[in-house]
XYZ file of N, CA and C in Angstrom:
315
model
N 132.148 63.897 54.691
C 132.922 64.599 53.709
C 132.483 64.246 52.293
N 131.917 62.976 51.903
C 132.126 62.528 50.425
C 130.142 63.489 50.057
N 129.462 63.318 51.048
C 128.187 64.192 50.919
C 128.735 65.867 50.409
N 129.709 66.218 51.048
C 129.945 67.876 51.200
C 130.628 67.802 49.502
N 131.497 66.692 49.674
C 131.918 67.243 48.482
C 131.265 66.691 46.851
N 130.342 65.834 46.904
C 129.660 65.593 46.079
C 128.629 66.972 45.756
N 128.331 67.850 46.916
C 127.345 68.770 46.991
C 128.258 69.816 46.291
N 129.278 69.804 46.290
C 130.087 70.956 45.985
C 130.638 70.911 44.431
N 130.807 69.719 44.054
C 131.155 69.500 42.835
C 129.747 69.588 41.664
N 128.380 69.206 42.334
C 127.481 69.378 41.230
C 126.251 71.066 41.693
N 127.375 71.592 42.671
C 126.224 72.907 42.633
C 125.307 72.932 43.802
N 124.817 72.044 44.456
C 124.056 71.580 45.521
C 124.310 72.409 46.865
N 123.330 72.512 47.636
C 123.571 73.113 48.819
C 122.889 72.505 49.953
N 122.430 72.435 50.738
C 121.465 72.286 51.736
C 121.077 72.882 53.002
N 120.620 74.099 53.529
C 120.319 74.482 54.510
C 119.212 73.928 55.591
N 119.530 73.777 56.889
C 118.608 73.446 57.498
C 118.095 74.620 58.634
N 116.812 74.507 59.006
C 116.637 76.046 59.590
C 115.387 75.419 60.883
N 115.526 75.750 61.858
C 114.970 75.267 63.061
C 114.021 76.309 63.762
N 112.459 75.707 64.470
C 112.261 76.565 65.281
C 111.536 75.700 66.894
N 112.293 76.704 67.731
C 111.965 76.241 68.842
C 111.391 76.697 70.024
N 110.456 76.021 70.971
C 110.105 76.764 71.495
C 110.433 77.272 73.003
N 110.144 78.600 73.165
C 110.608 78.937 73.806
C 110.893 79.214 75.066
N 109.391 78.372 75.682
C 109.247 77.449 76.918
C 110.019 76.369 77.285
N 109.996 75.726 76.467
C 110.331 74.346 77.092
C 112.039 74.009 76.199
N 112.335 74.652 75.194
C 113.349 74.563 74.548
C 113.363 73.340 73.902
N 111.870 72.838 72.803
C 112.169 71.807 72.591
C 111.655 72.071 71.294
N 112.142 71.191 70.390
C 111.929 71.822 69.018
C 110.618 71.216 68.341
N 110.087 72.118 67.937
C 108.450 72.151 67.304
C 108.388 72.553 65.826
N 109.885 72.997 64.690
C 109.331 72.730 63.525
C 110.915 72.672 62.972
N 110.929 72.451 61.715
C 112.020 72.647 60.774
C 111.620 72.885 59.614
N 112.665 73.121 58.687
C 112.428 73.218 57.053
C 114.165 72.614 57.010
N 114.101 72.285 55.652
C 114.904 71.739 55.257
C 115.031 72.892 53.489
N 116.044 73.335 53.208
C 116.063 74.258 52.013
C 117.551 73.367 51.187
N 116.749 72.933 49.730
C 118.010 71.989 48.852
C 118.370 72.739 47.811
N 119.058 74.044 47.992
C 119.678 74.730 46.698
C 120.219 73.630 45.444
N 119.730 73.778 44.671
C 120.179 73.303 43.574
C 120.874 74.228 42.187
N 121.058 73.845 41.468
C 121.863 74.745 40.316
C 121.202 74.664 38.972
N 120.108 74.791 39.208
C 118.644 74.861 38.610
C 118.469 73.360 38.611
N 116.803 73.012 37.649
C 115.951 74.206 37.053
C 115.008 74.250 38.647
N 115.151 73.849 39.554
C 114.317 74.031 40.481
C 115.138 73.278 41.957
N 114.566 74.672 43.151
C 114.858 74.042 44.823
C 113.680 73.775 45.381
N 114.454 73.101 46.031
C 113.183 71.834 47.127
C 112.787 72.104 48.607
N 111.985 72.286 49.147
C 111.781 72.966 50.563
C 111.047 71.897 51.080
N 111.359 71.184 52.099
C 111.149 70.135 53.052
C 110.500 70.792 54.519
N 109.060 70.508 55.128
C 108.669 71.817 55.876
C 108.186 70.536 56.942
N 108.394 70.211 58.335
C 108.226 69.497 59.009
C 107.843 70.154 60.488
N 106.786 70.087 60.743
C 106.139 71.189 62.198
C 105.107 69.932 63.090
N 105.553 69.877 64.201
C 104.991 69.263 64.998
C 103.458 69.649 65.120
N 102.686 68.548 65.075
C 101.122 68.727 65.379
C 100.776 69.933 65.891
N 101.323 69.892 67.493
C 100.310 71.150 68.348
C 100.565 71.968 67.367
N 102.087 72.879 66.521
C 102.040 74.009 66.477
C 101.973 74.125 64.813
N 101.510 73.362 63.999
C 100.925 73.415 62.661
C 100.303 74.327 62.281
N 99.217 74.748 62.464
C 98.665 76.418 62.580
C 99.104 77.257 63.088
N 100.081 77.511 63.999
C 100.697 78.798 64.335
C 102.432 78.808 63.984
N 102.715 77.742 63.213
C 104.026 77.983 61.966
C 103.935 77.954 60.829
N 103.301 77.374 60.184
C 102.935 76.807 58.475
C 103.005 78.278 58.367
N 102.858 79.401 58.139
C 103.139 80.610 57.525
C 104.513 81.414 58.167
N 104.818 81.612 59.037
C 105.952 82.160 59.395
C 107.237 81.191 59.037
N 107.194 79.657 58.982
C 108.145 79.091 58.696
C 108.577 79.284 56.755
N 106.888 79.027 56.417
C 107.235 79.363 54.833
C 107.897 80.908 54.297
N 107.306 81.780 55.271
C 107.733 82.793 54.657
C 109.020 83.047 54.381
N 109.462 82.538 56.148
C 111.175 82.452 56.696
C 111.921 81.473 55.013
N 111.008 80.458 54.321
C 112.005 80.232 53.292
C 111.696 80.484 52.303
N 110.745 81.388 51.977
C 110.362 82.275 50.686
C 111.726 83.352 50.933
N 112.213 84.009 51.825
C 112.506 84.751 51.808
C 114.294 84.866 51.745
N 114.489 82.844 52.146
C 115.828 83.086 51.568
C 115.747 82.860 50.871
N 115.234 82.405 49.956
C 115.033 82.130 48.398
C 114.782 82.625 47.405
N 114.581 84.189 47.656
C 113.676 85.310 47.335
C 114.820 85.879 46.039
N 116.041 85.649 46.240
C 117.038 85.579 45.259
C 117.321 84.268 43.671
N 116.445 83.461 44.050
C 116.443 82.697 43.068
C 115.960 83.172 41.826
N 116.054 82.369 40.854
C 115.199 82.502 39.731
C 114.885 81.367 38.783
N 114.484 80.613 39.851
C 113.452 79.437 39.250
C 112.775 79.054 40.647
N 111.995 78.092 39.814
C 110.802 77.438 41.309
C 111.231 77.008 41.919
N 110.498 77.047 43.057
C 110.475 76.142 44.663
C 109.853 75.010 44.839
N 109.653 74.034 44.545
C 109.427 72.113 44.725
C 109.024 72.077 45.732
N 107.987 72.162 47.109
C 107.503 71.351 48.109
C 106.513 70.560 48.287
N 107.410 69.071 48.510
C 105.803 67.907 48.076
C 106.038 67.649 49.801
N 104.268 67.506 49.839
C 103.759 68.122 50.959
C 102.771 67.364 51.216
N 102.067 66.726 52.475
C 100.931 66.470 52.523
C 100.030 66.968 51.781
N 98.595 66.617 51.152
C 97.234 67.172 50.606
C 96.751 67.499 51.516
N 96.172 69.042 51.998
C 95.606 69.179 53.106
C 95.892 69.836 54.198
N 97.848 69.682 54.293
C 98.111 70.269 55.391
C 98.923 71.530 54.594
N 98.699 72.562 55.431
C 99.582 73.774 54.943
C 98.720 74.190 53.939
N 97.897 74.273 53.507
C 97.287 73.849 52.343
C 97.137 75.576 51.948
N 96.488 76.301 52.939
C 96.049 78.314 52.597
C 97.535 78.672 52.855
N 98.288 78.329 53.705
C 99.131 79.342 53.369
C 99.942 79.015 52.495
N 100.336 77.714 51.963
C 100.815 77.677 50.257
C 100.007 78.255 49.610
N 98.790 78.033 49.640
C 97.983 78.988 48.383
C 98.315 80.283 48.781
N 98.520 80.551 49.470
C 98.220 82.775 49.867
C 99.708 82.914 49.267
N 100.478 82.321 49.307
C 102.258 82.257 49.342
C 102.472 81.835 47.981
N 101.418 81.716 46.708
C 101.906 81.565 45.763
C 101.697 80.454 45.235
N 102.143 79.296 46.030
C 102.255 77.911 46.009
C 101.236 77.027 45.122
N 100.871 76.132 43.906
C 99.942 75.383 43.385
C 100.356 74.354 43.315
N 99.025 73.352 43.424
C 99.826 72.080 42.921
C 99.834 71.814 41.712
N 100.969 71.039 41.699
C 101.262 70.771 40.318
C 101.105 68.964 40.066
N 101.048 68.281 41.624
C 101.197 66.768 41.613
C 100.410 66.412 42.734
N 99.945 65.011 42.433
C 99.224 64.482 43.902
C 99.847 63.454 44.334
N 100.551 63.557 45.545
C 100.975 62.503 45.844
C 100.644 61.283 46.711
N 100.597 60.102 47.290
C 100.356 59.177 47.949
C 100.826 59.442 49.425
N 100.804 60.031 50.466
C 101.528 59.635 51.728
C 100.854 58.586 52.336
N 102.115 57.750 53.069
C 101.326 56.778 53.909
C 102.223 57.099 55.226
N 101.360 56.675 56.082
C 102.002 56.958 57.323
C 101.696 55.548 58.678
N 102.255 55.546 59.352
C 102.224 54.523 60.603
C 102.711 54.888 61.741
N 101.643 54.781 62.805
C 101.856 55.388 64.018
C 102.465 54.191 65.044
N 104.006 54.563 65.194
C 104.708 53.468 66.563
C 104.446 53.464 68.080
């Protein structure tokens, strides 16, 4: 509750949006969408290995397109590398380079 209503008092939103597949019913990507109340929303895009090339564009579009009502930018810090053409075809530049580090358990 104190998340919902902190989100509610400064404008904030958060949608989360899933895709799964449809074999095995097990989930292979998400986005995460952080409405904000300007000057800019944040899109969080998380797709399992195998299916990285056959979502990175249908998932972005899926949140270009709720977003398609805004009127300011879209924020997704993102791996260097991955997703990389269909952010570019979709508009997308960078504007920052960031550091990821990662560790495999």
């Amino acid at each position: 509750w104190r998340r919902w209503l902190t989100q509610m008092a400064s404008g904030q939103h958060t949608e989360r949006w899933a895709a799964v597949d449809v074999a095995t019913g097990g989930l292979v990507g998400l986005f995460r969408i952080s409405l904000m109340f300007g000057p800019v929303d944040h899109l969080d895009l998380l797709i399992h290995p195998d299916w990285q090339t056959r979502l990175e564009r249908p998932m972005l579009v899926a949140a270009i397109r709720r977003l398609r009502e805004r009127h300011w930018p879209v924020r997704i810090d993102h791996p260097l590398g991955q997703a990389e053409a269909p952010l570019r075809e979709l508009g997308f530049c960078p504007t920052q380079s960031l550091l990821w580090m990662q560790r495999t358990l």
